[in-house]
Coordinates of C-alpha atoms in Angstrom, one line a residue:
X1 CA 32.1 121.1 276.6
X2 CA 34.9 120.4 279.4
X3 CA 34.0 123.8 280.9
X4 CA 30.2 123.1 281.2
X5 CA 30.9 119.6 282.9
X6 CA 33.1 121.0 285.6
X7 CA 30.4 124.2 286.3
X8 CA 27.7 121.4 286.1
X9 CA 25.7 124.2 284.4
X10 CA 24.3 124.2 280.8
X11 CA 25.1 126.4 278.0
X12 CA 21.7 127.8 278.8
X13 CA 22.6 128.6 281.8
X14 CA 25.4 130.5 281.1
X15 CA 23.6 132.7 278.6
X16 CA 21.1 133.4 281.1
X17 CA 23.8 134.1 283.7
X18 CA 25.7 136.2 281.6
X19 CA 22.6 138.0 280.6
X20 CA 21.4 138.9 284.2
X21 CA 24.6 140.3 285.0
X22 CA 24.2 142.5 282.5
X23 CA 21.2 143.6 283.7
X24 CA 22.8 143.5 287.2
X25 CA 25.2 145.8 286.0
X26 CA 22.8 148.2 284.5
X27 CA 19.8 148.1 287.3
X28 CA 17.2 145.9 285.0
X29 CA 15.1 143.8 287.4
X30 CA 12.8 141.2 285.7
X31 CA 10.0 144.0 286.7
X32 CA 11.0 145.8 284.0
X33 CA 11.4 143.5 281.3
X34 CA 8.3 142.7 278.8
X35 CA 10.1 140.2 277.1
X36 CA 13.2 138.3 275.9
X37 CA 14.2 137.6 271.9
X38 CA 16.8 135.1 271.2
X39 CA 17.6 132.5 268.3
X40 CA 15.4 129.6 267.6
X41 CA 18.1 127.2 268.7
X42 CA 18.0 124.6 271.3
X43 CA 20.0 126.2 273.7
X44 CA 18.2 129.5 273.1
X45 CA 14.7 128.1 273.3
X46 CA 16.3 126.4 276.7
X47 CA 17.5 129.8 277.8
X48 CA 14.0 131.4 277.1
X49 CA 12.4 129.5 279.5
X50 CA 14.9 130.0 282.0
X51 CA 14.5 134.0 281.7
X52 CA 10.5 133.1 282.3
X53 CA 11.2 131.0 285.1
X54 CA 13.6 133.2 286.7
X55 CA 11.6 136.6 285.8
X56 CA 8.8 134.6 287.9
X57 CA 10.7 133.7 290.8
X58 CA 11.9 137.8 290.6
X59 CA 7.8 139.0 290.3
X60 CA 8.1 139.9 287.4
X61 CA 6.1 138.7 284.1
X62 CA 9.0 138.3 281.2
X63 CA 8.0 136.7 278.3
X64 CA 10.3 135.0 275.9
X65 CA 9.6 134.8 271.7
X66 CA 11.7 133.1 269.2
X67 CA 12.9 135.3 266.7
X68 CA 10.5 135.8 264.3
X69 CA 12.9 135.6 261.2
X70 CA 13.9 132.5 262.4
X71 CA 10.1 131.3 262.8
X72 CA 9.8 132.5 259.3
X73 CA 12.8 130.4 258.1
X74 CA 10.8 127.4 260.4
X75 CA 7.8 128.3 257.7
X76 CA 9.0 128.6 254.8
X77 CA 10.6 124.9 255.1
X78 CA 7.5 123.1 256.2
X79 CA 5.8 125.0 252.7
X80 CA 8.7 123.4 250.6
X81 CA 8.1 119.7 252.2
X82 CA 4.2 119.3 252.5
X83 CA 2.7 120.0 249.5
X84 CA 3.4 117.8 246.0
X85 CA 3.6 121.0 243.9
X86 CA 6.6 122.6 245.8
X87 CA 8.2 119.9 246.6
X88 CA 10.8 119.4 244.6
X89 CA 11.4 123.2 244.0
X90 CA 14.1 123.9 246.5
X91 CA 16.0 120.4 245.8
X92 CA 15.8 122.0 241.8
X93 CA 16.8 125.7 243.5
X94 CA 19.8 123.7 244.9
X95 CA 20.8 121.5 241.5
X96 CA 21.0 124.8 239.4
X97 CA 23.2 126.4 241.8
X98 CA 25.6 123.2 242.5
X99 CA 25.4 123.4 238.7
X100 CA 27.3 126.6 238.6
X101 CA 29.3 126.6 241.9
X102 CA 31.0 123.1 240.5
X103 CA 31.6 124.5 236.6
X104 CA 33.9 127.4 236.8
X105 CA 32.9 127.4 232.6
X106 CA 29.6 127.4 233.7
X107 CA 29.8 130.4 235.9
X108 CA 31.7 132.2 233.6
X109 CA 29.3 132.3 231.1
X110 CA 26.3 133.5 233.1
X111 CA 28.9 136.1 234.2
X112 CA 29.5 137.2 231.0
X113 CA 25.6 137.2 230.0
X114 CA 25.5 140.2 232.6
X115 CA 26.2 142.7 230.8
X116 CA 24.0 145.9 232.9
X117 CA 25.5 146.5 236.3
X118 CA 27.5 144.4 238.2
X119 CA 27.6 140.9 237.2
X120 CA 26.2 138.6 240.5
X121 CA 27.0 134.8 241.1
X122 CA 23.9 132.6 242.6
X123 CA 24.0 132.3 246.5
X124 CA 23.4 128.9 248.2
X125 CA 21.3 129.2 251.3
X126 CA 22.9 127.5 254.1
X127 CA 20.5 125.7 257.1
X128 CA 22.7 128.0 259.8
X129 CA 21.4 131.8 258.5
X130 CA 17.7 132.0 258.9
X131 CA 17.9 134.7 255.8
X132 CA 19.9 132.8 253.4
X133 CA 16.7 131.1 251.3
X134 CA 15.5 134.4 250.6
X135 CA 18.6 135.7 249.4
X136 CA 19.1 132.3 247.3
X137 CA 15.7 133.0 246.0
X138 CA 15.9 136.6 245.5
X139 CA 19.0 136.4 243.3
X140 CA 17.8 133.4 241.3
X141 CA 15.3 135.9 240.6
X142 CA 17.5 138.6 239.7
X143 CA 19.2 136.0 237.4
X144 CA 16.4 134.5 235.6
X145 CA 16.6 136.3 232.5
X146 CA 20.1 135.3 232.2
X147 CA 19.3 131.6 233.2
X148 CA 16.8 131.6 230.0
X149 CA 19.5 133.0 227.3
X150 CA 22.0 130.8 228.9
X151 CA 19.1 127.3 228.9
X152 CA 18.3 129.1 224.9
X153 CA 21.9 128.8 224.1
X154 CA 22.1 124.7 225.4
X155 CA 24.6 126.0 228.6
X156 CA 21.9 125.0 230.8
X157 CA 20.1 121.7 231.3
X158 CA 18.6 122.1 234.9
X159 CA 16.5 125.4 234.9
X160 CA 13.4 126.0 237.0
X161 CA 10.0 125.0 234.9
X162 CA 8.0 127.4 234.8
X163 CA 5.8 126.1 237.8
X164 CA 8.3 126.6 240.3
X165 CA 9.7 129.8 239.0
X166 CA 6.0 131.0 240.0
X167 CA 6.7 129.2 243.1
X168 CA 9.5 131.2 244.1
X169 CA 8.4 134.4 243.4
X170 CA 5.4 134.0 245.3
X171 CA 7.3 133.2 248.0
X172 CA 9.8 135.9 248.1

């Protein structure tokens, strides 16, 4: 932060900077560029617009677009919060897996219900990595069978219903 108030320039500014010296350094004018991909964040979005701006001042006709798995990430959240049927599927996604990444006993015995291939733990998806639900998802998946024996055997009190198991797997 100290270095951006002494240059007086954003973050944004920077990247942009840094970016157009690398095209500098490799003869890219703004003429030749269709368009510019970065991250979803603020200070990307913020960036984007300044490789429009500047691409116009140049001639040229650069478009920016957000990453599109991030978009997709953007999506996905807005399907788990507007509608009363998948609501609370993700906050359930999230108990199960606190459920085994707080009970080492608990972990151990869906490990040891593995007993084809290599036995996999459940992955928390974390806000930061835009592909992280669909690996949460995609595993939960993958574990479902086990989930079942171990909720059979009275080892596990916060499985899916059956409504949002559907819910998931429509939306991996």
């Amino acid at each position: 932060l100290g270095l951006y108030e002494k240059t007086g320039r954003s973050r944004a500014q920077d990247c942009v900077g840094y970016a157009e010296q690398q095209m500098d350094d490799y003869g890219l004018p703004y003429s030749h560029m269709t368009a510019v991909v970065t991250d979803t964040e603020a200070t990307m979005v913020a960036a984007g617009r300044l490789f429009v701006e500047h691409s116009r001042n140049a001639h040229g006709d650069t478009a920016w677009h957000g990453c599109i798995d991030h978009q997709l990430e953007l999506v996905t959240g807005i399907a788990f919060t507007d509608d009363a049927e998948t609501l609370g599927t993700m906050s359930a996604c999230h108990a199960m897996i606190n459920f085994f990444n707080s009970s080492s006993q608990a972990m151990g015995k869906l490990l040891s219900k593995q007993q084809v291939g290599r036995a996999v733990r459940p992955i928390q998806d974390v806000v930061t990595r835009w592909w992280s639900t669909y690996s949460m998802i995609e595993r939960l998946l993958r574990l479902k069978p086990y989930l079942a024996l171990l909720e059979e055997e009275g080892d596990l009190e916060c499985n899916l219903t059956n409504s949002q198991w559907h819910i998931i797997t429509n939306l991996k």
